[in-house]
Amino acid sequence: MQKEIIIAGFGGQGVLFAGQVLAYAAMDLGKEVTWIPSYGPEMRGGTANCTVVIADEEIGSPLVKRPPFAIALNLPSFDKYEPLMLPGGVLVVNQSMVDRGPKRTDIRVILVPANEIAEEIGNKKLTNMVTVGALVAAMPELLTLEAVEQALRGHLPARHQHLLPQNFQALQRGYEVAKEQLVVA
Amino acid sequence: MARQLIKGNEAMAEAAVRAGLEAYFGYPITPQSEILEHLSRRLPELGRAFVQAESEVAAINMVYGAACTGARVMSSSSSPGVSLMMEGISYIAGTEVPCVLINVMRGGPGLGNIAPAQGDYFQAVYGGGHGDYKVIALAPSTVQEAIDLTVLSFDLAEKYRSIVMILADGSLGQMMEPAELPELRPVVRKEWDWAVTGAIGRPRRILSSIYLEPHDEEITNLRLLKRWFEIEQNEVRYKEYYLDDAEFVVVGFGTSGRVALSAVREARQMGLKVGLLRPVTVSPFPFAALDELSRRVQGFLVVEMNTGQMLNDVLLGVKGRVPVEFYGRPGGIVPFADDILAEIQRMVSSPLSVVSDPRKAWLERMLAVVR
C-alpha cells in the first residue's frame, strides 16, 4: 500500500504544518512516511505546497505527479491540482477561497468553507486543520481522526498545547462536512 | 531510541554530534542552512566549538587547522560554497588529515538555484581541487541512511586519514522521514601518531601539504594511491533491489536512486524484469557489481539529476558489453517516477545499440520535449 497527498495554498495558510500532522499520524501508526516541502523564494508570500507519502514499505519517490489525494487551500492550488488528480482521487477544496466548482467528474471534490468554520471556532489559523479533518474522512483505510488528534497531542510544541481543543474542533467540523458530502455522493 | 520525524539536514547535523563531532566551521547557504542552525545551538550546549566563518574559504581552512589536532571536525555547504572550498580540500588531502564535508547539492553551474540537483558528482568523485587525490563520497537516499552514513563518515575519515564527503541534495536536506538517531557518544580524542597536539616530551610533528623535493611529492602521491586502492578494496557499498532475475538494470544514486525505485516497482507490476542498483559509495564506485551484472543482463538505464556524470562510471564498469542508456533531469528538477518508468518501457521495447552515445540520444529526446 502506498498513497500520496499534496497540500497546497498560500504561504501562511499552514500548508507545511498540515502535511506534518498527517506525517506524524502515519508514523505513529507504524507506517513509512515522507514529507517534502516545496522550498524557495516563492514561499515568501507566494504559493507553498508539500507532498506526504504514506506506505507500508520503503518509500521510493517522495514526490508524485498525479496524486490520489490533495488539499487545495486557495484558487491557484485548485486550478493547478484539479487536472493532475488521479482518476477516482479525492480533492479537498477550501471553498472560502475559490469562486468556482469542480470541472472534473471522475474525481471526488469535497468543498469545505474552511475559513468560515475556522472563524466560527474563533481562530482563523485553523483553516488548515478543518481541511485536514475533511481529508481524513475520505481516507478511512489510511488514517483516522483519532490518530491525527493523537499526533497533534504528541508533537505540538508545549507552547501550543493549549490550542489542542480548538484544533480538535476544527478537525471534527471538517470531518463532518466531508462525511455529509461523501454520503450524498 | 524511538523513530522520530526529522528533516535530512537536521538529521545529518545531529548524527555528527552524536558521532563525536568536536568542532564545526561553516557558512550558511540554502538548501543546507538547517545544518548550521542546528549545530549553532547544539555544539555550544555541549561545550564544543561552532564557528560561523566569514566565508566558505575561511571555513574550510579552519577545518584544515582543527583536523590537524586529530579532533573530529566537519563543514557543510551547498554546491557554490563547496566550489569555494576546493583549494582547502586539496590542501587537506595533501596533508592527509581526516575530515567530513557535507554537500547538499543544488542546481548549477554558477549561482544556479536552490533546487535539488546532482551536478557535483564529477567534482566530488574526480577531484575538483588540484593534484592527485581522491575523496570517499557517500550518497544517502533516505534520512535514515543520511544519519548512518554521517556516523560512518567519521570512522572512515580517521581510518584512512581521508576526506569523506556526504553527497546529498536539496530534497534529502529538506525532506522529513521517520528515522532513528544513535546514542550520544562521549567525545574520545584518540592518540593519533600524526596529530599536532603539543610536542612536550616527544619529537615534534609537522603537518603540511608542501613537498618541495619532487621525489618526496612523488612518494606522497604513490602513498595516497596505495591507500585509495585499500579503500576500493574495503569500502564499496551499494544496495540492490530486484536484481536476482533482472534483465534490465536501472542505476541511480541518492534522490534519483530512490525515485527510480518507485519506477522499478511499477515496472515489476507490469511484468517487466527490471532491477535497481543504487551505489551508496559513489567513490569508491561499485565497479565489480556492474561488471558482474553486465555479464547477465540486457541493458542499463542510468538516472541522474544532471546531464550524465555517474553515467561515465557505469560505462566504465559495463565495458561495452550491453547498451547503457541515460535519463537525466539537470538544473534543479527532480524526476517523477512516471518519467523514469516511461524510459524503462522505451528501453525494454527498443534498446539502443552498444555503439550509440547514450548522452546524445538522451539530449535529442529532451530537446524535443523541454522548450
PDB file of N, CA, C and O in Angstrom, chain A residues 25-79:
ATOM      1  N   ALA A  25       0.975  11.460  12.198  1.00  0.00           N
ATOM      2  CA  ALA A  25      -0.076  10.473  12.459  1.00  0.00           C
ATOM      3  C   ALA A  25       0.279   9.138  11.807  1.00  0.00           C
ATOM      4  O   ALA A  25       0.156   8.072  12.415  1.00  0.00           O
ATOM      5  N   ALA A  26       0.765   9.207  10.566  1.00  0.00           N
ATOM      6  CA  ALA A  26       1.119   7.974   9.852  1.00  0.00           C
ATOM      7  C   ALA A  26       2.291   7.273  10.531  1.00  0.00           C
ATOM      8  O   ALA A  26       2.301   6.054  10.685  1.00  0.00           O
ATOM      9  N   MET A  27       3.294   8.067  10.958  1.00  0.00           N
ATOM     10  CA  MET A  27       4.460   7.475  11.624  1.00  0.00           C
ATOM     11  C   MET A  27       4.026   6.784  12.917  1.00  0.00           C
ATOM     12  O   MET A  27       4.461   5.663  13.199  1.00  0.00           O
ATOM     13  N   ASP A  28       3.156   7.454  13.678  1.00  0.00           N
ATOM     14  CA  ASP A  28       2.719   6.871  14.950  1.00  0.00           C
ATOM     15  C   ASP A  28       1.914   5.590  14.743  1.00  0.00           C
ATOM     16  O   ASP A  28       1.831   4.754  15.633  1.00  0.00           O
ATOM     17  N   LEU A  29       1.330   5.455  13.540  1.00  0.00           N
ATOM     18  CA  LEU A  29       0.605   4.217  13.225  1.00  0.00           C
ATOM     19  C   LEU A  29       1.557   3.133  12.718  1.00  0.00           C
ATOM     20  O   LEU A  29       1.139   2.053  12.308  1.00  0.00           O
ATOM     21  N   GLY A  30       2.849   3.451  12.703  1.00  0.00           N
ATOM     22  CA  GLY A  30       3.852   2.463  12.293  1.00  0.00           C
ATOM     23  C   GLY A  30       4.093   2.410  10.797  1.00  0.00           C
ATOM     24  O   GLY A  30       4.729   1.491  10.290  1.00  0.00           O
ATOM     25  N   LYS A  31       3.585   3.413  10.074  1.00  0.00           N
ATOM     26  CA  LYS A  31       3.770   3.423   8.615  1.00  0.00           C
ATOM     27  C   LYS A  31       5.100   4.069   8.245  1.00  0.00           C
ATOM     28  O   LYS A  31       5.680   4.827   9.012  1.00  0.00           O
ATOM     29  N   GLU A  32       5.541   3.801   7.013  1.00  0.00           N
ATOM     30  CA  GLU A  32       6.621   4.573   6.427  1.00  0.00           C
ATOM     31  C   GLU A  32       6.006   5.867   5.905  1.00  0.00           C
ATOM     32  O   GLU A  32       4.867   5.869   5.426  1.00  0.00           O
ATOM     33  N   VAL A  33       6.744   6.956   5.995  1.00  0.00           N
ATOM     34  CA  VAL A  33       6.183   8.238   5.550  1.00  0.00           C
ATOM     35  C   VAL A  33       7.300   9.180   5.109  1.00  0.00           C
ATOM     36  O   VAL A  33       8.416   9.118   5.629  1.00  0.00           O
ATOM     37  N   THR A  34       7.010   9.989   4.111  1.00  0.00           N
ATOM     38  CA  THR A  34       7.909  11.085   3.747  1.00  0.00           C
ATOM     39  C   THR A  34       7.094  12.371   3.694  1.00  0.00           C
ATOM     40  O   THR A  34       5.906  12.363   3.344  1.00  0.00           O
ATOM     41  N   TRP A  35       7.740  13.456   4.066  1.00  0.00           N
ATOM     42  CA  TRP A  35       7.144  14.798   3.969  1.00  0.00           C
ATOM     43  C   TRP A  35       8.162  15.663   3.275  1.00  0.00           C
ATOM     44  O   TRP A  35       9.315  15.703   3.696  1.00  0.00           O
ATOM     45  N   ILE A  36       7.779  16.277   2.169  1.00  0.00           N
ATOM     46  CA  ILE A  36       8.746  17.131   1.472  1.00  0.00           C
ATOM     47  C   ILE A  36       8.059  18.425   1.056  1.00  0.00           C
ATOM     48  O   ILE A  36       6.982  18.409   0.476  1.00  0.00           O
ATOM     49  N   PRO A  37       8.670  19.556   1.410  1.00  0.00           N
ATOM     50  CA  PRO A  37       8.063  20.850   1.051  1.00  0.00           C
ATOM     51  C   PRO A  37       8.570  21.334  -0.297  1.00  0.00           C
ATOM     52  O   PRO A  37       9.639  20.928  -0.748  1.00  0.00           O
ATOM     53  N   SER A  38       7.799  22.191  -0.936  1.00  0.00           N
ATOM     54  CA  SER A  38       8.399  22.993  -1.993  1.00  0.00           C
ATOM     55  C   SER A  38       9.138  24.062  -1.218  1.00  0.00           C
ATOM     56  O   SER A  38       8.641  24.569  -0.233  1.00  0.00           O
ATOM     57  N   TYR A  39      10.361  24.339  -1.582  1.00  0.00           N
ATOM     58  CA  TYR A  39      11.056  25.378  -0.839  1.00  0.00           C
ATOM     59  C   TYR A  39      11.678  26.339  -1.828  1.00  0.00           C
ATOM     60  O   TYR A  39      11.962  25.977  -2.961  1.00  0.00           O
ATOM     61  N   GLY A  40      11.867  27.561  -1.386  1.00  0.00           N
ATOM     62  CA  GLY A  40      12.479  28.521  -2.289  1.00  0.00           C
ATOM     63  C   GLY A  40      11.881  29.885  -2.105  1.00  0.00           C
ATOM     64  O   GLY A  40      11.057  30.093  -1.232  1.00  0.00           O
ATOM     65  N   PRO A  41      12.320  30.821  -2.967  1.00  0.00           N
ATOM     66  CA  PRO A  41      11.880  32.206  -2.802  1.00  0.00           C
ATOM     67  C   PRO A  41      10.365  32.324  -2.881  1.00  0.00           C
ATOM     68  O   PRO A  41       9.776  33.216  -2.295  1.00  0.00           O
ATOM     69  N   GLU A  42       9.725  31.399  -3.629  1.00  0.00           N
ATOM     70  CA  GLU A  42       8.289  31.525  -3.833  1.00  0.00           C
ATOM     71  C   GLU A  42       7.504  31.328  -2.544  1.00  0.00           C
ATOM     72  O   GLU A  42       6.330  31.639  -2.464  1.00  0.00           O
ATOM     73  N   MET A  43       8.181  30.793  -1.504  1.00  0.00           N
ATOM     74  CA  MET A  43       7.452  30.546  -0.256  1.00  0.00           C
ATOM     75  C   MET A  43       7.083  31.841   0.455  1.00  0.00           C
ATOM     76  O   MET A  43       6.164  31.891   1.231  1.00  0.00           O
ATOM     77  N   ARG A  44       7.854  32.897   0.215  1.00  0.00           N
ATOM     78  CA  ARG A  44       7.591  34.147   0.921  1.00  0.00           C
ATOM     79  C   ARG A  44       6.395  34.852   0.306  1.00  0.00           C
ATOM     80  O   ARG A  44       6.529  35.620  -0.625  1.00  0.00           O
ATOM     81  N   GLY A  45       5.199  34.543   0.823  1.00  0.00           N
ATOM     82  CA  GLY A  45       4.001  35.229   0.368  1.00  0.00           C
ATOM     83  C   GLY A  45       3.405  34.620  -0.889  1.00  0.00           C
ATOM     84  O   GLY A  45       2.303  34.954  -1.276  1.00  0.00           O
ATOM     85  N   GLY A  46       4.108  33.737  -1.543  1.00  0.00           N
ATOM     86  CA  GLY A  46       3.584  33.113  -2.753  1.00  0.00           C
ATOM     87  C   GLY A  46       2.892  31.812  -2.422  1.00  0.00           C
ATOM     88  O   GLY A  46       2.334  31.644  -1.343  1.00  0.00           O
ATOM     89  N   THR A  47       2.928  30.876  -3.371  1.00  0.00           N
ATOM     90  CA  THR A  47       2.284  29.600  -3.117  1.00  0.00           C
ATOM     91  C   THR A  47       3.256  28.641  -2.440  1.00  0.00           C
ATOM     92  O   THR A  47       4.462  28.734  -2.619  1.00  0.00           O
ATOM     93  N   ALA A  48       2.705  27.757  -1.641  1.00  0.00           N
ATOM     94  CA  ALA A  48       3.537  26.753  -0.962  1.00  0.00           C
ATOM     95  C   ALA A  48       2.837  25.416  -1.126  1.00  0.00           C
ATOM     96  O   ALA A  48       1.608  25.350  -1.210  1.00  0.00           O
ATOM     97  N   ASN A  49       3.600  24.363  -1.220  1.00  0.00           N
ATOM     98  CA  ASN A  49       2.961  23.058  -1.174  1.00  0.00           C
ATOM     99  C   ASN A  49       3.890  22.043  -0.547  1.00  0.00           C
ATOM    100  O   ASN A  49       5.095  22.261  -0.445  1.00  0.00           O
ATOM    101  N   CYS A  50       3.309  20.959  -0.091  1.00  0.00           N
ATOM    102  CA  CYS A  50       4.134  19.860   0.400  1.00  0.00           C
ATOM    103  C   CYS A  50       3.493  18.546  -0.023  1.00  0.00           C
ATOM    104  O   CYS A  50       2.298  18.483  -0.312  1.00  0.00           O
ATOM    105  N   THR A  51       4.318  17.529  -0.121  1.00  0.00           N
ATOM    106  CA  THR A  51       3.850  16.209  -0.501  1.00  0.00           C
ATOM    107  C   THR A  51       4.107  15.244   0.643  1.00  0.00           C
ATOM    108  O   THR A  51       5.215  15.213   1.186  1.00  0.00           O
ATOM    109  N   VAL A  52       3.097  14.484   1.005  1.00  0.00           N
ATOM    110  CA  VAL A  52       3.238  13.464   2.035  1.00  0.00           C
ATOM    111  C   VAL A  52       2.980  12.109   1.376  1.00  0.00           C
ATOM    112  O   VAL A  52       1.967  11.948   0.682  1.00  0.00           O
ATOM    113  N   VAL A  53       3.895  11.180   1.562  1.00  0.00           N
ATOM    114  CA  VAL A  53       3.700   9.822   1.046  1.00  0.00           C
ATOM    115  C   VAL A  53       3.595   8.878   2.242  1.00  0.00           C
ATOM    116  O   VAL A  53       4.429   8.937   3.154  1.00  0.00           O
ATOM    117  N   ILE A  54       2.573   8.056   2.247  1.00  0.00           N
ATOM    118  CA  ILE A  54       2.367   7.096   3.338  1.00  0.00           C
ATOM    119  C   ILE A  54       2.367   5.698   2.721  1.00  0.00           C
ATOM    120  O   ILE A  54       1.689   5.453   1.731  1.00  0.00           O
ATOM    121  N   ALA A  55       3.171   4.795   3.293  1.00  0.00           N
ATOM    122  CA  ALA A  55       3.288   3.461   2.690  1.00  0.00           C
ATOM    123  C   ALA A  55       3.594   2.410   3.746  1.00  0.00           C
ATOM    124  O   ALA A  55       3.960   2.726   4.882  1.00  0.00           O
ATOM    125  N   ASP A  56       3.466   1.156   3.335  1.00  0.00           N
ATOM    126  CA  ASP A  56       3.809   0.045   4.216  1.00  0.00           C
ATOM    127  C   ASP A  56       5.253  -0.377   4.050  1.00  0.00           C
ATOM    128  O   ASP A  56       5.812  -1.053   4.889  1.00  0.00           O
ATOM    129  N   GLU A  57       5.865  -0.031   2.909  1.00  0.00           N
ATOM    130  CA  GLU A  57       7.255  -0.445   2.660  1.00  0.00           C
ATOM    131  C   GLU A  57       8.115   0.777   2.366  1.00  0.00           C
ATOM    132  O   GLU A  57       7.609   1.890   2.273  1.00  0.00           O
ATOM    133  N   GLU A  58       9.420   0.549   2.249  1.00  0.00           N
ATOM    134  CA  GLU A  58      10.390   1.613   1.948  1.00  0.00           C
ATOM    135  C   GLU A  58       9.870   2.505   0.823  1.00  0.00           C
ATOM    136  O   GLU A  58       9.498   2.018  -0.242  1.00  0.00           O
ATOM    137  N   ILE A  59       9.842   3.797   1.056  1.00  0.00           N
ATOM    138  CA  ILE A  59       9.279   4.719   0.072  1.00  0.00           C
ATOM    139  C   ILE A  59      10.334   5.116  -0.944  1.00  0.00           C
ATOM    140  O   ILE A  59      11.440   5.492  -0.582  1.00  0.00           O
ATOM    141  N   GLY A  60       9.990   4.996  -2.217  1.00  0.00           N
ATOM    142  CA  GLY A  60      10.880   5.450  -3.275  1.00  0.00           C
ATOM    143  C   GLY A  60      10.739   6.947  -3.434  1.00  0.00           C
ATOM    144  O   GLY A  60      11.228   7.729  -2.617  1.00  0.00           O
ATOM    145  N   SER A  61      10.025   7.374  -4.466  1.00  0.00           N
ATOM    146  CA  SER A  61       9.894   8.794  -4.744  1.00  0.00           C
ATOM    147  C   SER A  61       9.118   9.523  -3.649  1.00  0.00           C
ATOM    148  O   SER A  61       8.021   9.115  -3.281  1.00  0.00           O
ATOM    149  N   PRO A  62       9.660  10.634  -3.153  1.00  0.00           N
ATOM    150  CA  PRO A  62       8.904  11.443  -2.185  1.00  0.00           C
ATOM    151  C   PRO A  62       7.959  12.424  -2.883  1.00  0.00           C
ATOM    152  O   PRO A  62       7.219  13.136  -2.221  1.00  0.00           O
ATOM    153  N   LEU A  63       8.012  12.439  -4.207  1.00  0.00           N
ATOM    154  CA  LEU A  63       7.157  13.348  -4.976  1.00  0.00           C
ATOM    155  C   LEU A  63       6.227  12.520  -5.848  1.00  0.00           C
ATOM    156  O   LEU A  63       6.501  11.356  -6.129  1.00  0.00           O
ATOM    157  N   VAL A  64       5.131  13.122  -6.276  1.00  0.00           N
ATOM    158  CA  VAL A  64       4.206  12.394  -7.139  1.00  0.00           C
ATOM    159  C   VAL A  64       3.644  13.347  -8.182  1.00  0.00           C
ATOM    160  O   VAL A  64       3.405  14.523  -7.909  1.00  0.00           O
ATOM    161  N   LYS A  65       3.494  12.853  -9.389  1.00  0.00           N
ATOM    162  CA  LYS A  65       2.979  13.685 -10.470  1.00  0.00           C
ATOM    163  C   LYS A  65       1.454  13.762 -10.400  1.00  0.00           C
ATOM    164  O   LYS A  65       0.876  14.812 -10.530  1.00  0.00           O
ATOM    165  N   ARG A  66       0.817  12.604 -10.183  1.00  0.00           N
ATOM    166  CA  ARG A  66      -0.652  12.548 -10.193  1.00  0.00           C
ATOM    167  C   ARG A  66      -1.136  11.983  -8.855  1.00  0.00           C
ATOM    168  O   ARG A  66      -1.229  10.771  -8.668  1.00  0.00           O
ATOM    169  N   PRO A  67      -1.463  12.880  -7.901  1.00  0.00           N
ATOM    170  CA  PRO A  67      -1.817  12.413  -6.554  1.00  0.00           C
ATOM    171  C   PRO A  67      -3.237  11.835  -6.477  1.00  0.00           C
ATOM    172  O   PRO A  67      -4.132  12.323  -7.166  1.00  0.00           O
ATOM    173  N   PRO A  68      -3.437  10.824  -5.633  1.00  0.00           N
ATOM    174  CA  PRO A  68      -4.791  10.338  -5.375  1.00  0.00           C
ATOM    175  C   PRO A  68      -5.534  11.202  -4.348  1.00  0.00           C
ATOM    176  O   PRO A  68      -6.760  11.178  -4.295  1.00  0.00           O
ATOM    177  N   PHE A  69      -4.764  11.960  -3.539  1.00  0.00           N
ATOM    178  CA  PHE A  69      -5.369  12.839  -2.530  1.00  0.00           C
ATOM    179  C   PHE A  69      -4.689  14.207  -2.567  1.00  0.00           C
ATOM    180  O   PHE A  69      -3.468  14.280  -2.744  1.00  0.00           O
ATOM    181  N   ALA A  70      -5.515  15.267  -2.395  1.00  0.00           N
ATOM    182  CA  ALA A  70      -4.913  16.601  -2.317  1.00  0.00           C
ATOM    183  C   ALA A  70      -5.824  17.539  -1.549  1.00  0.00           C
ATOM    184  O   ALA A  70      -7.045  17.320  -1.452  1.00  0.00           O
ATOM    185  N   ILE A  71      -5.206  18.559  -0.984  1.00  0.00           N
ATOM    186  CA  ILE A  71      -5.949  19.660  -0.369  1.00  0.00           C
ATOM    187  C   ILE A  71      -5.529  20.931  -1.088  1.00  0.00           C
ATOM    188  O   ILE A  71      -4.337  21.220  -1.200  1.00  0.00           O
ATOM    189  N   ALA A  72      -6.521  21.696  -1.593  1.00  0.00           N
ATOM    190  CA  ALA A  72      -6.237  22.980  -2.221  1.00  0.00           C
ATOM    191  C   ALA A  72      -6.823  24.066  -1.325  1.00  0.00           C
ATOM    192  O   ALA A  72      -8.047  24.164  -1.171  1.00  0.00           O
ATOM    193  N   LEU A  73      -5.945  24.864  -0.742  1.00  0.00           N
ATOM    194  CA  LEU A  73      -6.405  25.876   0.213  1.00  0.00           C
ATOM    195  C   LEU A  73      -6.760  27.194  -0.462  1.00  0.00           C
ATOM    196  O   LEU A  73      -7.319  28.088   0.168  1.00  0.00           O
ATOM    197  N   ASN A  74      -6.432  27.332  -1.742  1.00  0.00           N
ATOM    198  CA  ASN A  74      -6.797  28.554  -2.466  1.00  0.00           C
ATOM    199  C   ASN A  74      -7.062  28.232  -3.935  1.00  0.00           C
ATOM    200  O   ASN A  74      -6.854  27.095  -4.380  1.00  0.00           O
ATOM    201  N   LEU A  75      -7.494  29.265  -4.680  1.00  0.00           N
ATOM    202  CA  LEU A  75      -7.870  29.040  -6.081  1.00  0.00           C
ATOM    203  C   LEU A  75      -6.693  28.608  -6.968  1.00  0.00           C
ATOM    204  O   LEU A  75      -6.847  27.650  -7.746  1.00  0.00           O
ATOM    205  N   PRO A  76      -5.532  29.274  -6.872  1.00  0.00           N
ATOM    206  CA  PRO A  76      -4.415  28.813  -7.725  1.00  0.00           C
ATOM    207  C   PRO A  76      -4.087  27.330  -7.518  1.00  0.00           C
ATOM    208  O   PRO A  76      -3.756  26.624  -8.473  1.00  0.00           O
ATOM    209  N   SER A  77      -4.200  26.866  -6.274  1.00  0.00           N
ATOM    210  CA  SER A  77      -3.904  25.456  -5.998  1.00  0.00           C
ATOM    211  C   SER A  77      -5.002  24.551  -6.572  1.00  0.00           C
ATOM    212  O   SER A  77      -4.720  23.460  -7.077  1.00  0.00           O
ATOM    213  N   PHE A  78      -6.245  25.002  -6.496  1.00  0.00           N
ATOM    214  CA  PHE A  78      -7.370  24.262  -7.074  1.00  0.00           C
ATOM    215  C   PHE A  78      -7.143  24.141  -8.580  1.00  0.00           C
ATOM    216  O   PHE A  78      -7.219  23.037  -9.157  1.00  0.00           O
ATOM    217  N   ASP A  79      -6.803  25.277  -9.218  1.00  0.00           N
ATOM    218  CA  ASP A  79      -6.571  25.291 -10.671  1.00  0.00           C
ATOM    219  C   ASP A  79      -5.407  24.370 -11.053  1.00  0.00           C
ATOM    220  O   ASP A  79      -5.449  23.693 -12.072  1.00  0.00           O
TER     221      ASP A  79
END
